[in-house]
Every structure is written in structure tokens, then in C-alpha cells.
Amino acid sequence: MAVQALKDYNFPSADSQDKFHGGQLLYVGWDDHLMFCAPFAFCLPPSMPFSELCEKVLPNSFGYHPEWAKVDFKAATWLKSGQPWQPDMSKTLAEQGLKHKDILRLKTPGLKGLAGSSS
Amino acid sequence: MDMHATKKKLGIKEKYAHMTRGLDWETSYQPMDKVFPQATFEGIKIHDWDKWEDPFRLTMDSYWKYQAEKERKLYAVLDAFAQNNGHLGLTDARYLNAIKLFLTGISPLEYVAHRGFAAAGRNFPGVGPRVACLMQSVDEMRHAQTQIHALSNYNKHYDGFHDFKHMLERVWYLSVPKSFFDDAFSAGPFEYMIAIGFSFEYVLTNLLFVPFMSGAAYNGDMATVTFGFSAQSDEARHMTLGLECIKFMLEQDPDNLPIVQKWIDKWAWRGVRVLTLVAMMMDYMLPKRVMSWKEAWEIYFEQNGGALFADLARYGITMPECLKQCSIDKEHIGHQAWATFYQYGGAAAFHTWMPSDDEMDWLSAKYPNTFDKYYRARFTHWRDEAEKGNRFYSNTLPMLCQVCQIPMLFTEPDDPTTICYRESDYDGEKYHTCSDGCKHIFDNEPQKYIQAWLPVHQIYQGNCFPEGTDPTVEGFDPLAKVLEWYHFDNGHDNLDFEGSRDQANFAAWRGMATKNT
Ligand SMILES: [Fe+2]
Ligand SMILES: [Fe+2]
């Protein structure tokens, strides 16, 4: 639906990819670990290998959680926009089709948060 | 000696009629639709502006008289409070953080409300609503001023009160109330009246002011209690204006119903999301609690609001669908919001802390279905870690909702262990929202919300550093630079209450006031 307005109403998006100095936004949430109150927002180079995201970026953000040390990326599964999605660790974000403002959810079977409370 | 019979004074009703009718004229240099360009574009049809009934019939001369009297009383109390070091009568210095939130998040909205009602009054072709909007506009200016004056006394003694205006336009969590009002103000005058006059002032106002004002009373903050009382009689008038406005629109033309219903649905949800801050304040920030957020929601919305919508049913208005979800959310949002501010407490202009054992027991008793099951383990863990010197501060920015701008902290209505993810595609770009309510609002007017100034994205774009900052230098610390741009006194305004300067000063000054050493 269109905005009811006095004049033509068309403005550019405030967050289009060209405004991020070569980076792209990627959101990542870790299911059943609500100790992190919301998914994280990252601004990353599209040329970053997915392995680097998992080995460097995510541990820095999620590492405070006592269960992070038990995360096994071989057993982990992913959702992209709520749908099952299979990453290729050796490919970059761009190569495996991750677009600006895509959202990933990391699921780590067996890990249910602090005292099993999904925290 | 002859007595001249003086002419009988006008009655209130006559006076009101003279003040509010027949004051305008048909313009001749410009056509009327150019003089009132905002009167029709929203699609609301008005056939007879004289059908507007103002139940208060307040004239400007009596308005000034009442308000002046209230001001005199208020400032007498404020002076006494300041002179007698009233701040040392607070229950606990943690309380100050609730009013820091009020000063930075709510008082500036009073000022924006002042501007909004002035604009609405200017744009309505009818004289009755114009006068009513004018008075509310002056009221709102008075609210902003009295709040700032009342709370300025705390600025002499405590951190975080020093630059609310600068912060409102920049700080990540203040973008929540700011964008709420910007959204209303950038709509037309009729939507503004439904947004602020009806949804906010009528449906939700009790959930905002009663908790803060009774919180103040329970915690010894007489300054805040007094401006609350001073504003209360205005609020009664504002609520009546909001209700009159909606009835007027609905009575004027049957085509107005679907438009009004759409706005009620939107603004009820926008308002509810802003109230998340109040929920957290009630459940966590008041050293002496008034009631839980859940109880407040049950009394002020489920009971009172239910009766209101039953009354509006005769016009065909129904309770917004999204509000039904609030009866689930009321069990969670206070805990979820406090957990958020606790972990981002490095970037807040107030202090955060973990509840004590007593307070956790209070939370268990008030939230028997949820607190122990979902939140106690998290909070206990954080407290234990803080005691070991490992206090949790999240080091990565959170994802925000495109509409309400709150971090995506809300959980699925049917599953409190899973974040609620919603997304829309518009013009080749993805937009994420926190709930069906926010997604619905986005999908209705995507062109409006794609422009949202989302603090997290703005930081990543490099727009939130002081002028001249070079983010490419070795060892650049983005958080420190963002806090500098916010005008936060890093290390004093933010971080945990435990170990804060507020905590130390309050204890020392109260000790001087109550002990001999
Ligand atoms: Fe107000
Ligand atoms: Fe939202």
C-alpha cells in the first residue's frame, strides 16, 4: 500500500548496501541462547570466508556463554530467513549467496542454555 | 444615587460559544483548500465541523487562571525539595535511574507533543478542535518545562541527567520513543490525533504516568510526584479530547471507519512497544515496587481498555488484533528488556544491576508462570559472574526492529524460548521486524519505514562518531567514540550501579545527613 501523502512520496532506503563502505550487514542469532537478548548485527566484507565468521567473528560475540566452548560446527545446523540452509565453510559470504541484511540462525543440538532454560 | 444595572456576565457556555465559533471566515485571496492543505489528503471526510463538541468548554481566560495556580503550587514544592536536599530522602540511589529514563525518554516527547498539537490545531479547518488542540499544545509545553525543572535538581548531584536533548536524537534506545513521535508527527492531523490524542493519551496514558508517578511516591521522590499531580488535571482534558476526536470522525461519515480502525491498530501496537521501557522500570528499577507490569497491564488495559472498546463497538470499532498478544507478552517483556539493558549497560546513560535474592523472589511471586522457568537461571548466572569480576557486557551491536527500533528481543507468542523473527521484502531489500504487529505496520507503509534512522546501522555506516574521527587509525575503539558522540561521560553515566559514583555519593551524603561521623 502507498503512503497517504500530500505529494509524491518516494525516498531511498536508509540502509542500502552502498552506504556501508564495502561491507554488508549480516544478522546472526543463536537459538536457545537468549542470554544474548537479540540476534547480533554484523557489518562484514562479502569476501569473508564462512569459516572465518565461525572461527573468529562469532566466538568473539558469543564466547561469554559457558556453552559456546561446546559448539560443534560439524553438528550445527542453520536457518536462513527461517528455512534450512547449508553453508560451505570454504566459500565466502558472497560466494554462497548471502546478501545484504540476510539473517542466519545457528542451531546447536544438545545445547539448551543455562540450566536448560534456553538462556 | 442611581445604580446602573451592569450587564449580566456571560455564562460559561455562552463564553465558550463566543470563543470557539464564528471566529473564522471564508478566505478570498486563496482558496480554502490551499489554506488548509492537510484537511483532506488522509481520506477522512468531515461534513460539519460545528458538530464538534468539547465537553470541557474551557475558555482561554479560565485556562490561564487554573494553570497559573497549579504552577505556583508546583514551584513552591520544587523549591522546598531542592532547599531541603529532598534527594537524600529517596529509598535508594538505584531509583534515580528510573527518572533518568523518564527525563531522557519521556520529557522530550512532551515537547514534541506540544509541536504536534500546535500543527494539528493549525491544520484543522474546524474552530472547536483548533482551540482544543491549542490548549493541549500549551499544556504539553508546560509538561516538558515542569519536568525538566523538577528533574534538573538531580542534575546537580548525579550522573546521566546532563544532556537529554542531545541524547534523544542519537542514543540507540532513545530512538524508540523518538521514532514513535516522529512517525505520528509526520502523518496528517487526523492520524496524529488517533496516534497521540487517542491511542497514547487515552488508551495507554495510565500505563505510562501512573507507574512513574506512583513509583516516585513509593520511593520518596516528591519532586516527580508533584509534577505528576500538576499534569494530572490536564491529562483528564487530553483524554476527553482524544475520545471526542475519534467519535467525531466516526459520526461524520461511515467511510471514516476503516481508516480510523487501521490507525488504531497501528498506534495501539506502536504504543505498546514503547511501553516495554515502563515494564522494565516497574519490574526492575524501582527499589520499592508499586506493582508488577503484569498487574498494571491487567488493571489499566485489560479491565479499563476492555470497557473502552466495548463502548466504541457501537461505531463498529473493534479491539486491535495485536493487543491480544499483550496478554501473553505481559509475562515476559519486563524481564527481556532489563536483560537487554543489562548486557548493553556499557552504552546506556543510566546504571543497571542484577536483582537481589529478595527481588528475585518478588519476581517469582509476581510471575509464577515465567520468572523461574525462563529468567532466573540467566540472572543468577550473570550475578555470579559479576561477583567473580566477569560482569557481562555484550561487545556486539544487536539487530533492531525496522519499525519500533527495539532490539529484536521479543519472543514468539507461542514459544518464549524462540526470538520472534519477521521479515518483508521491499524494492529488492530485506526489512526485519520484531512481531506480527510491527511487520503489519511496515507492510502497510513500507516507503515510510525504509527511511528509519536505525542507530545500529547508522553506527556501521560511520555516522555516529564525533566530527573529525578517523575510524581507520590503529587501535580505533568504536564504542568509545560512539559514547563520546552521545555526550556520555564514559565510566560515570553508564555501567553497573555497583561501584558507580551515584552509589558512592548517595551513600556518603545520606551518611552525612543521618549520622554524626
Ligand atoms: Fe503531557
Ligand atoms: Fe518492532
XYZ file of C-alpha atoms and ligand atoms in Angstrom:
638
model
C 0.000 0.000 0.000
C 1.107 3.546 -0.654
C 1.677 6.161 2.000
C -1.104 8.758 2.055
C 0.814 11.923 1.365
C 0.451 15.449 0.056
C 2.965 14.913 -2.726
C 4.852 12.135 -4.424
C 6.307 10.029 -1.700
C 9.423 8.150 -2.667
C 12.659 8.103 -0.736
C 15.723 5.876 -0.827
C 16.270 3.236 1.817
C 18.421 4.480 4.696
C 20.377 1.224 4.793
C 21.075 0.181 1.221
C 24.313 -1.716 0.842
C 26.191 1.115 -0.881
C 26.191 3.047 2.402
C 28.295 0.505 4.288
C 31.717 1.260 2.790
C 32.051 -2.090 1.046
C 30.587 -4.128 3.899
C 27.307 -5.968 4.060
C 25.037 -6.492 7.021
C 24.571 -9.987 8.329
C 22.453 -10.867 11.348
C 23.153 -13.992 13.383
C 21.115 -15.412 16.246
C 21.933 -18.482 18.322
C 18.776 -20.448 19.037
C 18.077 -21.457 22.646
C 20.637 -18.996 23.992
C 18.593 -15.987 24.971
C 21.333 -14.813 27.298
C 22.144 -12.836 24.162
C 18.976 -10.786 24.153
C 18.706 -10.373 20.389
C 20.463 -11.595 17.239
C 23.689 -9.741 16.549
C 24.140 -7.337 13.665
C 27.492 -7.563 11.874
C 28.914 -5.461 9.090
C 31.295 -7.785 7.206
C 33.253 -7.843 3.967
C 31.418 -10.003 1.404
C 34.792 -11.640 0.750
C 34.978 -13.104 4.263
C 35.086 -16.927 4.218
C 32.283 -18.537 6.191
C 34.920 -20.372 8.220
C 36.266 -17.056 9.428
C 32.788 -15.995 10.531
C 32.523 -19.207 12.578
C 36.063 -19.266 13.931
C 36.682 -15.588 14.616
C 33.613 -13.367 14.457
C 31.038 -15.480 16.267
C 33.331 -16.650 19.112
C 34.097 -13.024 19.907
C 30.409 -12.239 20.212
C 29.032 -15.437 21.746
C 32.098 -16.582 23.669
C 30.901 -15.316 27.042
C 28.340 -18.120 27.165
C 29.585 -21.222 29.044
C 28.139 -23.452 26.295
C 29.966 -21.754 23.443
C 33.016 -23.926 24.015
C 30.834 -26.983 23.291
C 29.572 -25.778 19.941
C 30.467 -28.235 17.198
C 30.060 -26.657 13.777
C 30.005 -30.091 12.140
C 26.836 -30.968 14.056
C 25.328 -27.493 13.935
C 22.511 -26.633 11.553
C 21.464 -23.288 10.137
C 18.340 -21.452 9.140
C 18.368 -18.595 6.669
C 15.209 -16.484 6.794
C 13.663 -19.355 8.747
C 14.462 -22.007 6.093
C 17.046 -24.802 6.414
C 20.325 -23.705 4.883
C 23.658 -25.422 4.411
C 26.820 -23.285 4.455
C 30.055 -24.154 2.752
C 32.823 -23.270 5.201
C 35.408 -22.686 2.483
C 33.272 -20.249 0.485
C 32.929 -16.554 1.169
C 29.717 -14.897 2.253
C 29.148 -13.595 -1.270
C 30.022 -16.901 -2.954
C 27.357 -18.752 -1.072
C 24.738 -16.192 -1.866
C 24.478 -14.379 1.441
C 23.014 -10.993 0.663
C 22.944 -7.671 2.487
C 20.702 -7.919 5.568
C 20.329 -11.694 5.441
C 19.550 -13.388 8.700
C 21.020 -16.665 9.941
C 20.018 -18.732 12.934
C 22.537 -21.118 14.410
C 21.078 -24.278 15.932
C 23.319 -26.396 18.150
C 21.657 -29.694 19.012
C 22.001 -30.765 22.641
C 22.823 -27.300 23.905
C 19.801 -25.860 25.668
C 21.245 -22.893 27.503
C 21.843 -22.206 31.182
C 20.147 -24.897 33.304
C 18.226 -25.945 30.174
C 16.256 -22.679 30.222
C 17.154 -21.627 26.662
C 19.062 -18.756 28.250
C -27.770 57.705 43.847
C -28.748 55.783 40.765
C -27.396 52.356 40.398
C -26.577 51.305 36.855
C -27.646 47.793 36.318
C -24.494 46.136 35.000
C -24.958 43.824 32.100
C -25.202 40.230 33.239
C -21.904 38.363 32.899
C -21.755 35.727 30.208
C -22.252 32.152 31.343
C -19.530 29.611 30.636
C -21.492 28.103 27.798
C -22.027 31.434 26.071
C -18.466 32.469 26.646
C -17.288 29.205 25.167
C -19.520 29.643 22.143
C -18.081 33.093 21.525
C -14.560 31.808 21.931
C -14.890 28.839 19.636
C -17.478 29.594 16.985
C -17.749 32.131 14.250
C -14.131 33.201 14.630
C -13.065 32.247 11.157
C -14.001 33.425 7.692
C -14.045 32.252 4.128
C -10.784 33.335 2.571
C -10.855 35.251 -0.683
C -7.214 35.714 -1.754
C -6.575 31.988 -1.520
C -8.987 29.080 -1.870
C -9.808 27.351 1.437
C -8.232 24.054 0.384
C -4.919 25.842 -0.048
C -5.218 27.435 3.369
C -5.916 24.014 4.892
C -3.902 21.714 2.648
C -3.798 18.861 5.156
C -7.533 18.636 5.774
C -8.434 16.017 3.184
C -5.439 14.029 1.950
C -5.770 11.330 4.596
C -9.185 10.400 3.274
C -11.169 11.435 6.357
C -14.454 13.087 5.407
C -15.854 15.845 7.605
C -19.187 17.423 6.644
C -19.917 19.709 9.565
C -17.141 20.943 11.841
C -19.704 22.596 14.123
C -20.816 19.151 15.268
C -17.601 19.057 17.294
C -18.467 19.052 20.995
C -15.840 19.971 23.515
C -17.036 18.533 26.806
C -14.780 20.841 28.815
C -15.855 24.139 27.283
C -12.755 25.722 28.690
C -12.110 29.297 27.638
C -8.663 30.787 27.420
C -9.085 33.171 30.363
C -10.076 30.420 32.772
C -7.368 28.216 31.308
C -4.662 30.719 32.250
C -6.134 31.139 35.714
C -6.171 27.397 36.501
C -2.721 26.773 35.091
C -1.130 29.696 36.924
C -2.499 28.419 40.206
C -1.065 24.958 39.544
C 2.315 26.393 38.633
C 2.536 28.359 41.886
C 1.920 25.234 43.936
C 4.327 23.153 41.907
C 7.235 25.545 42.107
C 6.743 26.032 45.844
C 7.161 22.281 46.315
C 10.128 22.106 43.957
C 11.899 24.908 45.819
C 11.308 23.243 49.154
C 12.528 19.915 47.758
C 15.743 21.485 46.489
C 16.412 23.522 49.609
C 15.885 20.605 51.948
C 18.061 18.175 49.997
C 14.972 16.161 49.142
C 17.086 13.823 47.001
C 18.522 12.284 50.169
C 15.048 11.081 51.130
C 14.956 8.638 48.209
C 14.690 4.959 49.084
C 17.910 4.117 47.275
C 20.102 5.723 44.621
C 19.114 2.975 42.173
C 15.783 4.781 41.903
C 17.489 7.702 40.140
C 17.916 5.547 37.074
C 14.159 5.316 36.606
C 13.908 9.090 36.377
C 16.965 9.335 34.135
C 14.993 7.126 31.781
C 11.990 9.419 32.217
C 13.943 12.611 31.577
C 15.733 11.288 28.508
C 12.943 9.162 27.047
C 9.654 10.821 28.032
C 10.107 14.526 28.759
C 11.378 15.364 25.262
C 8.221 13.713 23.931
C 6.145 16.227 25.851
C 7.884 18.898 23.844
C 7.275 17.067 20.566
C 3.638 16.623 21.617
C 3.483 20.395 22.056
C 4.658 20.864 18.484
C 2.394 18.136 17.169
C -0.771 19.566 18.699
C 0.148 23.036 17.510
C 0.462 21.649 13.977
C -2.790 19.669 14.227
C -4.600 22.769 15.507
C -3.244 24.782 12.601
C -4.361 22.220 10.085
C -7.920 21.503 11.209
C -10.418 23.740 9.442
C -12.852 23.474 12.395
C -12.644 26.038 15.192
C -13.650 23.694 18.058
C -10.809 21.187 17.608
C -8.444 24.022 16.824
C -9.000 25.621 20.221
C -8.784 22.265 21.989
C -5.502 21.453 20.216
C -4.131 24.870 21.059
C -4.737 24.316 24.758
C -3.252 20.856 24.676
C -0.261 22.257 22.844
C 0.328 24.761 25.625
C -0.201 22.024 28.224
C 2.422 19.828 26.636
C 4.944 22.648 26.617
C 4.198 23.131 30.306
C 4.702 19.423 30.969
C 8.080 19.467 29.280
C 9.155 22.540 31.224
C 7.952 21.419 34.630
C 9.547 18.013 34.202
C 12.849 19.491 33.168
C 12.748 21.946 36.062
C 11.796 19.278 38.578
C 14.494 16.874 37.451
C 17.194 19.499 36.975
C 17.669 19.440 40.714
C 19.021 15.893 40.406
C 21.462 17.029 37.761
C 23.359 18.965 40.412
C 24.149 15.782 42.285
C 24.022 12.760 39.990
C 25.275 11.457 36.646
C 23.281 10.982 33.456
C 20.936 13.978 33.694
C 23.079 16.452 31.834
C 22.210 16.353 28.127
C 18.843 14.769 27.433
C 18.099 16.834 24.336
C 21.346 15.946 22.613
C 20.890 12.302 23.551
C 17.334 11.990 22.247
C 18.466 12.472 18.675
C 21.325 9.996 18.876
C 21.184 7.297 21.530
C 20.131 3.825 20.404
C 17.336 3.194 22.916
C 16.022 6.758 22.773
C 15.348 6.261 19.094
C 12.446 4.092 20.257
C 10.349 6.922 21.775
C 11.755 9.455 19.303
C 10.800 7.478 16.204
C 7.379 6.812 17.706
C 6.624 10.520 17.845
C 8.333 11.299 14.541
C 6.087 8.722 12.929
C 2.990 10.438 14.365
C 4.156 13.958 13.633
C 4.955 13.156 10.010
C 1.431 11.820 9.434
C -1.553 14.055 8.750
C -3.511 15.823 11.511
C -6.234 13.177 11.767
C -3.794 10.311 12.127
C -1.848 12.369 14.653
C -4.990 12.745 16.744
C -5.627 8.996 16.685
C -1.958 8.262 17.370
C -1.324 10.670 20.209
C -4.711 12.074 21.212
C -6.497 8.745 21.315
C -4.157 5.735 21.403
C -1.469 7.282 23.542
C -3.338 9.761 25.719
C -6.496 7.746 26.131
C -5.720 4.051 25.842
C -2.173 3.914 27.204
C -1.502 7.022 29.273
C -2.347 5.381 32.584
C 0.251 2.747 31.895
C 2.890 5.385 31.456
C 2.165 8.011 34.074
C 0.648 6.040 36.906
C 3.652 3.712 37.186
C 6.166 6.564 37.103
C 4.231 8.784 39.488
C 3.339 6.095 41.993
C 6.878 4.781 41.627
C 8.051 8.255 42.612
C 5.672 8.375 45.584
C 6.777 4.941 46.805
C 10.424 5.918 46.531
C 10.388 9.338 48.164
C 10.680 11.460 45.038
C 8.337 14.333 45.913
C 9.533 16.479 43.007
C 8.317 13.965 40.462
C 5.101 13.263 42.350
C 4.322 16.965 42.284
C 4.760 17.476 38.571
C 2.699 14.349 38.111
C -0.166 15.857 40.083
C 0.213 19.149 38.292
C -0.131 17.399 34.928
C -2.969 15.120 36.002
C -5.844 17.571 35.521
C -4.502 18.344 32.041
C -4.444 14.640 31.260
C -8.148 14.350 32.045
C -8.801 17.040 29.435
C -6.471 15.372 26.934
C -8.171 12.024 27.314
C -11.526 13.624 26.643
C -10.154 15.371 23.561
C -8.815 12.077 22.217
C -12.134 10.338 22.726
C -14.162 13.228 21.297
C -11.935 13.275 18.263
C -12.460 9.636 17.431
C -16.223 9.825 17.965
C -16.410 12.939 15.804
C -14.586 11.256 12.924
C -16.754 8.173 13.163
C -20.014 10.120 13.328
C -19.183 12.364 10.399
C -19.022 9.721 7.682
C -19.236 5.921 7.531
C -16.244 5.863 5.151
C -14.031 7.027 8.013
C -14.410 3.787 9.973
C -11.871 1.589 8.124
C -9.279 4.382 8.142
C -9.718 5.045 11.844
C -9.613 1.331 12.633
C -6.354 0.948 10.704
C -4.810 3.802 12.677
C -5.995 2.432 15.998
C -4.475 -0.947 15.142
C -1.188 0.683 14.215
C -0.894 3.100 17.093
C -2.023 0.718 19.788
C 0.871 -1.536 18.788
C 3.393 1.307 18.434
C 2.386 2.497 21.910
C 2.591 -0.931 23.455
C 6.118 -1.405 22.162
C 7.240 1.916 23.686
C 5.718 0.815 26.994
C 8.267 -2.005 27.138
C 10.509 0.571 28.815
C 7.874 1.126 31.502
C 7.507 -2.604 32.081
C 11.213 -2.903 32.807
C 11.136 0.172 35.029
C 8.328 -1.255 37.160
C 9.738 -4.750 37.499
C 13.406 -3.906 37.972
C 14.268 -0.262 38.502
C 12.144 0.779 41.463
C 13.828 -0.144 44.748
C 10.374 -0.135 46.314
C 7.993 -1.713 43.825
C 4.466 -0.452 43.205
C 3.059 -3.421 41.315
C 4.329 -5.642 38.555
C 3.967 -4.732 34.895
C 1.666 -7.710 34.530
C -0.658 -6.354 37.207
C -0.575 -2.871 35.712
C -1.458 -4.248 32.296
C -4.352 -6.227 33.753
C -5.801 -3.263 35.626
C -5.170 -0.428 33.191
C -5.545 -2.217 29.930
C -7.428 -5.471 30.230
C -10.109 -4.015 32.518
C -10.301 -0.308 31.625
C -9.302 -0.663 27.985
C -11.734 -3.555 27.542
C -14.588 -1.302 28.675
C -13.469 1.423 26.268
C -13.531 -0.873 23.252
C -16.900 -2.255 24.329
C -18.134 1.347 24.243
C -16.642 2.009 20.805
C -18.213 -1.158 19.404
C -21.387 0.779 18.569
C -19.382 2.661 15.933
C -18.039 -0.589 14.515
C -14.583 -0.247 16.092
C -13.030 -3.492 17.280
C -10.169 -4.152 19.678
C -6.899 -4.261 17.716
C -5.967 -7.858 16.993
C -2.354 -7.290 18.055
C -3.338 -6.275 21.574
C -4.453 -9.822 22.282
C -0.805 -10.844 22.118
C -0.075 -8.478 25.008
C -1.774 -10.783 27.455
C 0.977 -13.285 26.654
C 3.761 -10.709 26.414
C 2.932 -9.147 29.788
C 4.594 -12.164 31.424
C 7.892 -11.556 29.617
C 8.703 -8.106 28.321
C 9.903 -6.565 31.593
C 12.463 -9.355 32.066
C 13.506 -9.352 28.424
C 14.004 -5.587 28.362
C 16.013 -5.496 31.582
C 18.222 -8.320 30.328
C 18.834 -6.201 27.235
C 19.805 -3.058 29.108
C 21.947 -5.077 31.497
C 24.043 -6.516 28.683
C 24.200 -3.230 26.791
C 24.733 -1.315 30.040
C 28.042 -0.049 28.674
C 26.077 2.054 26.184
C 23.224 3.320 28.402
C 23.153 6.676 30.197
C 21.898 5.034 33.359
C 23.063 2.232 35.589
C 21.923 -1.362 35.513
C 22.242 -4.177 38.024
C 21.035 -7.673 38.783
C 18.154 -8.103 41.246
C 18.932 -9.277 44.783
C 17.594 -12.591 46.108
C 14.646 -10.795 47.703
C 13.858 -9.066 44.463
C 14.086 -12.320 42.524
C 11.622 -13.845 44.979
C 9.282 -10.915 44.385
C 9.589 -11.542 40.644
C 8.856 -15.261 41.101
C 5.762 -14.420 43.128
C 4.525 -11.852 40.602
C 5.398 -14.008 37.586
C 4.766 -17.577 38.752
C 4.437 -18.835 35.167
C 7.596 -17.395 33.740
C 10.261 -15.936 36.012
C 11.765 -19.112 37.461
C 11.282 -21.097 34.296
C 12.844 -18.705 31.794
C 14.752 -15.925 33.525
C 16.091 -16.840 36.964
C 18.951 -19.004 35.701
C 20.104 -16.236 33.370
C 20.069 -13.565 36.054
C 21.663 -15.748 38.696
C 24.439 -16.683 36.290
C 25.121 -13.037 35.481
C 25.170 -12.108 39.149
C 27.581 -14.902 39.993
C 29.842 -13.911 37.124
C 29.774 -10.250 38.177
C 30.831 -11.276 41.672
C 33.778 -13.095 40.133
C 34.727 -9.901 38.301
C 33.348 -11.118 34.976
C 30.330 -8.815 34.604
C 28.582 -9.395 31.256
C 28.712 -6.595 28.705
C 27.782 -7.569 25.191
C 30.506 -6.497 22.754
C 28.457 -6.698 19.537
C 25.594 -4.491 18.392
C 22.107 -6.020 18.386
C 19.759 -6.352 15.443
C 16.871 -3.867 15.619
C 13.253 -3.960 14.511
C 12.737 -1.743 11.480
C 9.520 -0.269 12.905
C 9.685 0.014 16.701
C 13.524 0.172 16.632
C 13.774 -2.014 19.741
C 16.431 -4.750 19.601
C 14.851 -7.973 18.370
C 14.382 -9.227 21.912
C 10.756 -10.318 21.823
C 9.894 -13.999 21.664
C 7.272 -15.894 19.703
C 3.810 -15.593 21.266
C 3.555 -19.386 21.455
C 7.178 -20.064 22.391
C 9.064 -17.894 24.891
C 12.320 -19.716 24.105
C 12.469 -18.522 20.485
C 13.050 -14.994 19.186
C 10.217 -13.728 17.017
C 11.656 -13.154 13.532
C 9.565 -11.490 10.837
C 10.768 -10.116 7.516
C 9.465 -8.332 4.459
C 10.975 -7.722 1.038
C 10.516 -4.302 -0.454
C 12.098 -2.954 -3.600
C 14.895 -5.526 -3.545
C 15.884 -5.084 0.100
C 15.067 -7.085 3.230
C 13.469 -5.477 6.272
C 13.204 -7.229 9.610
C 10.575 -6.720 12.280
C 10.071 -7.981 15.815
C 6.445 -9.083 15.649
C 3.357 -9.512 13.511
C 2.261 -6.080 14.755
C 5.408 -4.328 13.521
C 5.503 -6.323 10.274
C 1.932 -5.346 9.573
C 2.783 -1.669 10.102
C 5.798 -1.962 7.810
C 3.865 -3.735 5.063
C 1.153 -1.062 5.138
C 3.565 1.817 4.513
C 6.962 0.441 3.508
C 8.006 3.738 1.892
C 7.821 5.391 5.272
C 9.803 2.843 7.290
C 12.594 2.154 4.829
C 13.854 5.610 5.835
C 14.109 4.674 9.517
C 17.226 6.017 11.238
C 18.250 2.766 12.906
C 21.047 3.505 15.379
C 22.883 0.223 14.844
C 23.006 0.629 11.078
C 23.964 4.272 11.435
C 26.908 3.302 13.626
C 28.069 0.819 10.989
C 27.721 3.491 8.314
C 30.099 5.633 10.338
C 27.577 8.370 11.083
C 27.799 8.247 14.883
C 31.311 9.427 15.682
C 32.391 12.944 16.676
C 33.360 15.136 13.757
C 36.876 14.511 12.522
C 37.014 10.914 13.764
C 39.153 8.624 11.648
C 37.883 5.060 12.095
C 40.848 3.652 10.182
C 43.535 4.535 12.744
C 45.336 1.803 14.632
C 43.502 0.680 17.779
C 40.297 2.601 16.939
C 37.681 1.991 19.647
C 34.267 2.456 18.011
C 32.235 2.129 21.222
C 34.219 4.847 23.000
C 33.766 7.166 20.030
C 30.037 6.496 19.835
C 29.670 7.276 23.545
C 31.602 10.475 23.033
C 29.224 11.404 20.219
C 26.282 10.610 22.547
C 27.813 13.013 25.135
C 28.028 10.204 27.684
C 30.563 10.556 30.428
C 32.033 7.107 29.863
C 32.684 5.372 33.181
C 30.245 7.557 35.131
C 26.925 7.674 33.291
C 26.994 4.073 32.135
C 27.988 0.611 33.514
C 26.779 -1.209 36.619
C 25.227 0.555 39.577
C 27.572 -1.396 41.814
C 30.727 0.689 42.023
C 29.138 3.766 40.435
C 29.747 7.353 41.510
C 25.992 7.784 42.130
C 26.074 4.881 44.559
C 29.085 6.212 46.427
C 27.885 9.821 46.574
C 24.394 8.984 47.705
C 25.728 6.767 50.477
C 28.226 9.410 51.616
C 25.751 12.312 51.538
C 22.992 10.380 53.239
C 25.513 9.311 55.859
C 26.354 12.952 56.493
C 22.661 13.782 56.788
C 21.756 10.970 59.145
C 24.890 10.132 61.134
C 27.403 12.028 63.272
C 30.578 10.700 61.690
Fe 1.776 15.733 28.515
Fe 9.028 -3.937 16.443
